[in-house]
C-alpha positions as semicolon CSV with decimal commas, in nm:
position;residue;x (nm);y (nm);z (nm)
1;X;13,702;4,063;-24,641
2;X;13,666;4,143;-24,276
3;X;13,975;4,032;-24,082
4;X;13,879;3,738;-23,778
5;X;14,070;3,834;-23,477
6;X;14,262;3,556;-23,273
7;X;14,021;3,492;-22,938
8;X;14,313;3,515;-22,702
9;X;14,241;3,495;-22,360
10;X;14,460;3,588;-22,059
11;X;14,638;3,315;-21,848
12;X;14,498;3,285;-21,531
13;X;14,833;3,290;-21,357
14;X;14,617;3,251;-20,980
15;X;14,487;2,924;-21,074
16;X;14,800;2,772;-21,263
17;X;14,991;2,820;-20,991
18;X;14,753;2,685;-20,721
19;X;14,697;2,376;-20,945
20;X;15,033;2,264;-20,956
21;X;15,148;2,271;-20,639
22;X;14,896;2,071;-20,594
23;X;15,037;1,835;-20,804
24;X;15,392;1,910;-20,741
25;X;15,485;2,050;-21,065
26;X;15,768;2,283;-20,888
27;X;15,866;2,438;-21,244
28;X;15,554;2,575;-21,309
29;X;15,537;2,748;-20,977
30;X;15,863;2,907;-21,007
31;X;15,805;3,002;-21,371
32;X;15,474;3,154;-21,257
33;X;15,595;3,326;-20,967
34;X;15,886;3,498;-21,155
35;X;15,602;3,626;-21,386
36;X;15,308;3,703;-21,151
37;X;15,453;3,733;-20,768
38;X;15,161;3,817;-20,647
39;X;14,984;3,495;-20,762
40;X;15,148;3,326;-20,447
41;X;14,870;3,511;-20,247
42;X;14,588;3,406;-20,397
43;X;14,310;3,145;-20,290
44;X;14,078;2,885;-20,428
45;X;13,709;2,846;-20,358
46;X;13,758;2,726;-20,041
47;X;14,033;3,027;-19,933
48;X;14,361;2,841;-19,929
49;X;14,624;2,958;-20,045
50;X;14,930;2,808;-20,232
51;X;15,122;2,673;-19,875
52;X;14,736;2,515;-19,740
53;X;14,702;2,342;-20,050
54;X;15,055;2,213;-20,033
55;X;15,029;2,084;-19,697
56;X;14,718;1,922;-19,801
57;X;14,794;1,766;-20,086
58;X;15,151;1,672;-19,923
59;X;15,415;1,805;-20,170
60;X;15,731;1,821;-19,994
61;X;15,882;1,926;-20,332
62;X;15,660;2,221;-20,317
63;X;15,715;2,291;-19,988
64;X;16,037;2,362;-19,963
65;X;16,066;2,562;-20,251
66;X;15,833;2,772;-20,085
67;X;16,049;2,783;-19,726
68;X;16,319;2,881;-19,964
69;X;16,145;3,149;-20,113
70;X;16,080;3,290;-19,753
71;X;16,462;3,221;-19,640
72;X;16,501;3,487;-19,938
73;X;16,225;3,742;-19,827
74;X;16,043;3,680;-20,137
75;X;15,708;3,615;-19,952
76;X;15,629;3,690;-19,617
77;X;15,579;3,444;-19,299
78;X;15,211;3,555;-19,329
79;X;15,134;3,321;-19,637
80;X;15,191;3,033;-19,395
81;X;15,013;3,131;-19,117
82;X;14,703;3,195;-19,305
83;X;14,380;2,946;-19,232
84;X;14,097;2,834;-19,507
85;X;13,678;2,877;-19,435
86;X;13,685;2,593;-19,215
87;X;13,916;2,801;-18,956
88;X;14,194;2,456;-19,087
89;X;14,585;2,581;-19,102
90;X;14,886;2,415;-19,259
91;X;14,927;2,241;-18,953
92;X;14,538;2,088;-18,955
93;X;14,540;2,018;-19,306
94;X;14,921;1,819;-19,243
95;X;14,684;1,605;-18,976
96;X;14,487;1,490;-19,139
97;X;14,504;1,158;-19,371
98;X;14,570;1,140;-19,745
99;X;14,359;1,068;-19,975
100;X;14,630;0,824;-20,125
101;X;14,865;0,530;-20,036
102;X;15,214;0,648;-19,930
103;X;15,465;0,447;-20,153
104;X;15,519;0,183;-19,873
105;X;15,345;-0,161;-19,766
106;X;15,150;-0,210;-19,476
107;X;14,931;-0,036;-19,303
108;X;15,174;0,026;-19,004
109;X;15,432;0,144;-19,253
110;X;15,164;0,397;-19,397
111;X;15,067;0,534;-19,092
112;X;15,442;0,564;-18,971
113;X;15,471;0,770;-19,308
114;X;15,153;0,980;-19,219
115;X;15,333;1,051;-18,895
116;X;15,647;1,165;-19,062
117;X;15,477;1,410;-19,302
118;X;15,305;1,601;-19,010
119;X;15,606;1,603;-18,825
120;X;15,798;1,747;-19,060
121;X;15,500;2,068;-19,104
122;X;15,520;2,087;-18,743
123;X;15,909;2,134;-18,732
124;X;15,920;2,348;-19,015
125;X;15,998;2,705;-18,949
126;X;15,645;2,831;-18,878
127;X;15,483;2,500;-18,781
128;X;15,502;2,504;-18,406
129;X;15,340;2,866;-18,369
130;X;15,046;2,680;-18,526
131;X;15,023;2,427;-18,264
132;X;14,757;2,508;-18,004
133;X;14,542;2,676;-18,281
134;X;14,219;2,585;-18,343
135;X;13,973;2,505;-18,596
136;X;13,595;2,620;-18,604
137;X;13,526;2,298;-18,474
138;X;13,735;2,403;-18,173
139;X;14,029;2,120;-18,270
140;X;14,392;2,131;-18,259
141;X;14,623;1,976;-18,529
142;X;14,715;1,698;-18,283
143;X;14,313;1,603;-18,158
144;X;14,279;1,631;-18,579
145;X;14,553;1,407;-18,629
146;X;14,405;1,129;-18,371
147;X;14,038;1,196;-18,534
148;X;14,175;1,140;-18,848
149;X;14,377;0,838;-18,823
150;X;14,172;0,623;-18,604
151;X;14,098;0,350;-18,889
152;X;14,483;0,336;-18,975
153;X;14,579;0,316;-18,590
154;X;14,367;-0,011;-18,581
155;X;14,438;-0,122;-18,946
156;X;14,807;-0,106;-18,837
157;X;14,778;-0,291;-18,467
158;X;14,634;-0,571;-18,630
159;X;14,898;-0,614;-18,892
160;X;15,127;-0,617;-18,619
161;X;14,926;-0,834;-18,422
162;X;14,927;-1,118;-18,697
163;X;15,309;-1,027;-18,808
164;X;15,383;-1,139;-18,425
165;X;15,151;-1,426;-18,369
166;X;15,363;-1,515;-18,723
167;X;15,646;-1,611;-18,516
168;X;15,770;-1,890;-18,369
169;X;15,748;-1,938;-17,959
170;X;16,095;-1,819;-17,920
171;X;16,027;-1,481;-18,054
172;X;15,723;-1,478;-17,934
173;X;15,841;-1,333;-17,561
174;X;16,036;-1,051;-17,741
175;X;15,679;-0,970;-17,932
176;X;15,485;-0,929;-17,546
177;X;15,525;-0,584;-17,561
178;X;15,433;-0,494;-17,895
179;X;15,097;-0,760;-17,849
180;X;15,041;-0,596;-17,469
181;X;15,115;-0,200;-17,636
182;X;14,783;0,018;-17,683
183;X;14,924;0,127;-18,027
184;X;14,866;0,473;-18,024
185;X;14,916;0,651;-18,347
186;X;15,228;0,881;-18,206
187;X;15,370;0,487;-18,121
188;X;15,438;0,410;-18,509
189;X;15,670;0,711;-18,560
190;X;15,988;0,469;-18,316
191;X;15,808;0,283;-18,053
192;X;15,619;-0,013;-18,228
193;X;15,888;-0,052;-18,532
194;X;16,220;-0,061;-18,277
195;X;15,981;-0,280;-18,073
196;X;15,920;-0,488;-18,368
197;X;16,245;-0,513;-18,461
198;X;16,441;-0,706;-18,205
199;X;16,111;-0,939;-18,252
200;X;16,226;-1,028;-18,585
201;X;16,556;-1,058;-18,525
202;X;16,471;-1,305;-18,253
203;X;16,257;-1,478;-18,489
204;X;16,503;-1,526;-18,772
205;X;16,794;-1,639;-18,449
206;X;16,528;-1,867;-18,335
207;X;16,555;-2,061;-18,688
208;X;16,920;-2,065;-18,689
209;X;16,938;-2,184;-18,386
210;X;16,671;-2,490;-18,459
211;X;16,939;-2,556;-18,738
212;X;17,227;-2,574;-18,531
213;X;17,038;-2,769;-18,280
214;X;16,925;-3,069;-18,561
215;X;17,242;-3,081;-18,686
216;X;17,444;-3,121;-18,334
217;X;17,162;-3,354;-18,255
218;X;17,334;-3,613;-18,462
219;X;17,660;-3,637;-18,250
220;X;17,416;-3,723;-17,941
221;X;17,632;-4,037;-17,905
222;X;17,953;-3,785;-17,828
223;X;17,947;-3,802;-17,422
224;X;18,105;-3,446;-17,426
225;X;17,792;-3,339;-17,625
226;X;17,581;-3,320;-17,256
227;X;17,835;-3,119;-17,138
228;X;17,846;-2,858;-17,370
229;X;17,464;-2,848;-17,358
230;X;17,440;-2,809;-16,984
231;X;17,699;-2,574;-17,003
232;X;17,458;-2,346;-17,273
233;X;17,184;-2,399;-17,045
234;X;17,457;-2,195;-16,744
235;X;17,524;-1,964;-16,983
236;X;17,190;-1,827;-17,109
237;X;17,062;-1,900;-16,714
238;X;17,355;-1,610;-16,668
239;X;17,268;-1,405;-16,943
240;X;16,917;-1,379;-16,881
241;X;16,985;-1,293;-16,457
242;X;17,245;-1,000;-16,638
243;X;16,986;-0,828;-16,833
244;X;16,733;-0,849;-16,536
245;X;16,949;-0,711;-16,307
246;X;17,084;-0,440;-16,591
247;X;16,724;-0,362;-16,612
248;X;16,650;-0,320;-16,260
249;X;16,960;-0,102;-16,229
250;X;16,799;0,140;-16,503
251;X;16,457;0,108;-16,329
252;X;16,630;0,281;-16,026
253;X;16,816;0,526;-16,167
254;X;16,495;0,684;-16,326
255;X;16,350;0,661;-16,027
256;X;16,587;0,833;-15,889
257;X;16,627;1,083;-16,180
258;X;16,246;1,169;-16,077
259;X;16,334;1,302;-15,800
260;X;16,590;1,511;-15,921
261;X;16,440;1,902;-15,793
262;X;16,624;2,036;-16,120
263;X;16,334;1,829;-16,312
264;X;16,070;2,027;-16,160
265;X;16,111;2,283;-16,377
266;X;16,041;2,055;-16,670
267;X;15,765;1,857;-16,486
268;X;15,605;2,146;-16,438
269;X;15,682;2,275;-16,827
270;X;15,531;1,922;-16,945
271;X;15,199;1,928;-16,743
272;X;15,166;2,311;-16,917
273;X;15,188;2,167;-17,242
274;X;14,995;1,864;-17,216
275;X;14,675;2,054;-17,038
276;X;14,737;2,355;-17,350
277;X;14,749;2,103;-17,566
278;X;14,445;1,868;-17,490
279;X;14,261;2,255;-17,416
280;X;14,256;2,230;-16,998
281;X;14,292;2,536;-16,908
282;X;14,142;2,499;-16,588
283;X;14,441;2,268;-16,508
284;X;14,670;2,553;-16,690
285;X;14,527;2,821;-16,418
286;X;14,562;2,608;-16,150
287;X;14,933;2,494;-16,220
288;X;14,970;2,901;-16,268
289;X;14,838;2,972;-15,941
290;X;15,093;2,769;-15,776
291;X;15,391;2,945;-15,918
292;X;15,312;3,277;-16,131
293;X;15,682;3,248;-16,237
294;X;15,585;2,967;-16,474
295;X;15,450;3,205;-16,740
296;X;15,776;3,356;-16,809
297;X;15,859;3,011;-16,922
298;X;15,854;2,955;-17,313
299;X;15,668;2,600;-17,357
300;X;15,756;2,592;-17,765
301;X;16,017;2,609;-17,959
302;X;15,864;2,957;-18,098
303;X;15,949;3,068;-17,739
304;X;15,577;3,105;-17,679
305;X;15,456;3,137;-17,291
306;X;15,139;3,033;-17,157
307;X;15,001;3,395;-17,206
308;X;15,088;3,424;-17,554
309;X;14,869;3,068;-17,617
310;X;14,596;3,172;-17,353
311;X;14,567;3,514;-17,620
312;X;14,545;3,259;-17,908
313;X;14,318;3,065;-17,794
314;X;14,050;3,354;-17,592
315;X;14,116;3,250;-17,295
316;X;14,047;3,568;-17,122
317;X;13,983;3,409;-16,790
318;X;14,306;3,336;-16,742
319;X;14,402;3,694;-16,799
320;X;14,099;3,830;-16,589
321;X;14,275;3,622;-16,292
322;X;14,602;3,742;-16,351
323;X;14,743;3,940;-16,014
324;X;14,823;4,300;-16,023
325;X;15,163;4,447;-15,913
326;X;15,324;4,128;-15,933
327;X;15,674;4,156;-16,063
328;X;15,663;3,758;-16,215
329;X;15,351;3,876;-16,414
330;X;15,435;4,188;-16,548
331;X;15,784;4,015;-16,695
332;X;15,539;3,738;-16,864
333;X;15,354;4,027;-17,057
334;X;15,617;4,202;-17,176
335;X;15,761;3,880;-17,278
336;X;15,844;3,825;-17,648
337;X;15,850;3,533;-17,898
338;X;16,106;3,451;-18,153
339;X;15,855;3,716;-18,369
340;X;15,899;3,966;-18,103
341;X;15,534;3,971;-18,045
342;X;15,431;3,986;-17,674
343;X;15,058;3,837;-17,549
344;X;14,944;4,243;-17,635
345;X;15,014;4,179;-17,967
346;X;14,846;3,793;-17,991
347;X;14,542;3,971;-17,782
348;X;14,514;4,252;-18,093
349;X;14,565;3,970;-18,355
350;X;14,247;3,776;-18,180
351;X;14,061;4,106;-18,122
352;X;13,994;4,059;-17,777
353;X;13,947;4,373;-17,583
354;X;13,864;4,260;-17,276
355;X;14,169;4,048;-17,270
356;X;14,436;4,386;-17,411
357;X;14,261;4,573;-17,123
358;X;14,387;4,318;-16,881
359;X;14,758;4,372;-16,990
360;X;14,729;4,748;-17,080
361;X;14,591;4,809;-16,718
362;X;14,881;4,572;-16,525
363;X;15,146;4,754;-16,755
364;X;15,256;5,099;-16,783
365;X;15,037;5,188;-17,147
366;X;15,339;5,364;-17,258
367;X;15,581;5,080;-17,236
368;X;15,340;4,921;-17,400
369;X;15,199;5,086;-17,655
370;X;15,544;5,285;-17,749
371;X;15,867;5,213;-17,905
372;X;15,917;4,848;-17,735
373;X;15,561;4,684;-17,827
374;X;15,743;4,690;-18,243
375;X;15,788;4,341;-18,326
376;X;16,074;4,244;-18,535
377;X;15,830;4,349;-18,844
378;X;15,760;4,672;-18,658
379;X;15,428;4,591;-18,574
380;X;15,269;4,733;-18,299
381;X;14,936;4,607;-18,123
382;X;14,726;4,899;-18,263
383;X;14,884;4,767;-18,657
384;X;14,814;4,396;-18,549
385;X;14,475;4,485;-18,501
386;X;14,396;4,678;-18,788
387;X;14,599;4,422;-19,000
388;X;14,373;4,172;-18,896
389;X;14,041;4,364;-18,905
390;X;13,954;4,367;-18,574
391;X;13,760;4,677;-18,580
392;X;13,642;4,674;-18,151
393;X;14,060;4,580;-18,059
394;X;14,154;4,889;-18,337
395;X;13,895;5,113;-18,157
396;X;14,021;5,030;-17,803
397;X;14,397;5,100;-17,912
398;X;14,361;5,446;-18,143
399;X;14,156;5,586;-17,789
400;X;14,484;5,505;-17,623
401;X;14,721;5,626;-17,913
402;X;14,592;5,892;-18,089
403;X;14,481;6,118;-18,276
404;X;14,790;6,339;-18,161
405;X;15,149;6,397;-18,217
406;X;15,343;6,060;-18,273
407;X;15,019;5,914;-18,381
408;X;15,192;5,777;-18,670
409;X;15,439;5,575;-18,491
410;X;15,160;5,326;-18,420
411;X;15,080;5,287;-18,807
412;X;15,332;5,211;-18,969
413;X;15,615;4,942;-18,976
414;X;15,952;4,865;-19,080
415;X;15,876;4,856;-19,469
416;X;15,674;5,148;-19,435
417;X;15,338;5,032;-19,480
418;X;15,061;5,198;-19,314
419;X;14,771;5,020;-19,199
420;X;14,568;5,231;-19,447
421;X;14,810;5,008;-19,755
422;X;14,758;4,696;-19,533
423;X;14,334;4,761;-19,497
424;X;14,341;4,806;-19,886
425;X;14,576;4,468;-19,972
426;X;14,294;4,303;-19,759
427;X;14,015;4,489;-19,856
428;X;13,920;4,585;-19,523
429;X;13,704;4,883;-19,611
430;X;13,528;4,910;-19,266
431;X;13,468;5,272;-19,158
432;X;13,761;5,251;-18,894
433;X;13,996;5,287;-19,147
434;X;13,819;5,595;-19,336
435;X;14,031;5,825;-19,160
């Protein structure tokens, strides 16, 4: 008798673990990392990784056991910063809307949820570094967001619309603003529910107070009854004069407040991030051009400048405009990130070498490309670019560099991989890296 052998087949550890985070089965993603660490790197058909799909699928669960696997240095920052074919990261896929109902009622109350979710990607550790990136389609997160939640924004003013007109005339006034508002999507996050709430509150006084009113309306025959009825009339005639006048007391202070000159400086750092964020840079330049001191202002909470989100996003105009011996400038390109990367480094990431020329040539090349261009990974520009595969940046940097003595300073980092180990873990096998 010939013996049958057992078909076994290897577990395919890649696609376990990918399949349940997305459906937030946070045991089998910690059993399979501890067997197959690696696994954490892999991506589907569509090249997300474990953290995209996450995001996507909206797993806080997930999530955070993946933040704490990073507070432990188990897996690098890389694995969230990563983007699928569409060009989407975390922070895109956290914009847009999911593809189920949030346990709540009411479309406002979904779409307040939907806000909450993409908040909390965008406050997470690596979130905000993610914000002015953009998609193939040339999108942010935030102009994904909007796109995306258009038919909830106007699902969720109606319901609020015919939850006001629900009330009774006495509330009605306190509902003006929420009936007058232009219910932008950011607006059910705190506006439109705190607005919405005194509304209700007035509503359910309102039928109190009809209550008290019938049932006082049967001592009518009481002469002192007029009296204390004119004397509520003086009273609410007073209350109502106190909260004008409180209100125009607060209308003047802001005005005021506005022209405070120690709020110019974040004026100015607001109309940067609004015309970065909606993709004006011709409004970015121009603010720029008023004051080249504003780029050595950080606009995120990743202590990015405008440089270092001009390199993200290609804008090599605005680096092609940039002034030469300028003291303000030169600090702004040397200027680091909470990564330590300066706009050299973004410019190496991106591969531009028209805009690493630009700094290189309004720098000293051996500040640099030396010593101080290491980012807190150890990183230099001529690394960033090979990690990333940017073969013309690479070029431009190794005829600066090297070949030579020190040569190796460039390529290599903290934990002492080379880019050679970092163009084989990505399968970069371009002839740039032959040598």
């Amino acid at each position: 008798m010939t013996e049958q052998k057992e078909d076994t087949k290897p577990i395919d550890l890649s696609n376990a673990i990918l399949t349940a985070a997305k459906n937030r089965i946070t045991e089998m993603v910690e059993t399979a990392f501890q067997s197959y660490p690696m696994a954490l790197y892999d991506v589907d058909q569509d090249k997300k990784n474990i953290v995209l799909l996450t995001v996507e699928h909206k797993q806080p669960h997930v999530f955070e056991l993946l933040l704490d696997l990073k507070k432990k240095d188990l897996i690098k920052d890389t694995v969230f910063c990563e983007v699928d074919c569409n060009g989407d990261s975390a922070l895109h896929l956290a914009a847009k809307k999911a593809n189920f109902n949030w346990p709540v009622l009411g479309a406002a109350s979904q779409m307040q949820w939907e806000i909450k979710w993409y908040e909390y990607i965008k406050n997470s550790p690596l979130g905000r570094r993610l914000l002015f990136v953009r998609n193939k389609n040339g999108q942010t997160p935030d102009e994904v967001f909007t796109e995306s939640h258009a038919d909830l924004v106007k699902q969720g003013e109606e319901w609020l619309i015919k939850t006001s007109q629900a009330c009774s005339v006495v509330a009605v006034i306190m509902f003006l603003s929420i009936l007058t508002s232009g219910c932008k999507e950011r607006d059910f996050r705190h506006a439109l529910p705190w607005k919405l709430l005194p509304g209700l509150s007035a509503f359910y006084l309102s039928i109190a107070t009809t209550l008290i009113s019938f049932t006082t309306a049967h001592f009518y025959i009481f002469r002192d009854q007029l009296i204390s009825i004119s004397s509520s009339s003086y009273v609410m005639a007073c209350l109502l004069s106190t909260i004008e006048s409180f209100l125009k007391i607060l209308e003047d202070e802001a005005v005021r407040i506005s022209d405070d000159p120690k709020l110019k400086t974040t004026q100015i750092i607001k109309r940067l991030s609004q015309s970065v964020v909606i993709g004006d840079w011709k409004e970015v330049l121009k603010i720029c051009k008023e004051d080249w001191g504003v780029l050595n202002i950080p606009i995120t909470q990743s202590k990015d400048t405008v440089l270092h989100l001009a390199a993200y996003n290609k804008q090599e105009d605005i680096f092609e405009q940039l002034p030469e011996d300028d003291d303000g400038v030169i600090s702004a390109l040397l200027k680091e990130n909470t990564e330590g990367n300066t706009p050299l480094h973004i410019a190496a990431l991106v591969g531009s070498v028209m805009m690493c020329r630009n700094i290189i040539d309004r720098t000293d090349s051996e500040t640099r490309l030396g010593s101080r261009s290491r980012n807190k990974e150890g990183e230099t520009p001529l690394f960033k670019a090979a990690l990333h595969d940017k073969k013309e940046a690479f070029l431009y940097f190794h005829s600066l560099c090297g070949p030579g003595v020190g040569y190796k300073h460039y390529c290599t980092r903290n934990d002492g991989e080379t880019i050679l180990h970092c163009a084989i873990s990505k399968e970069y096998f371009g002839e740039h890296f032959h040598a």
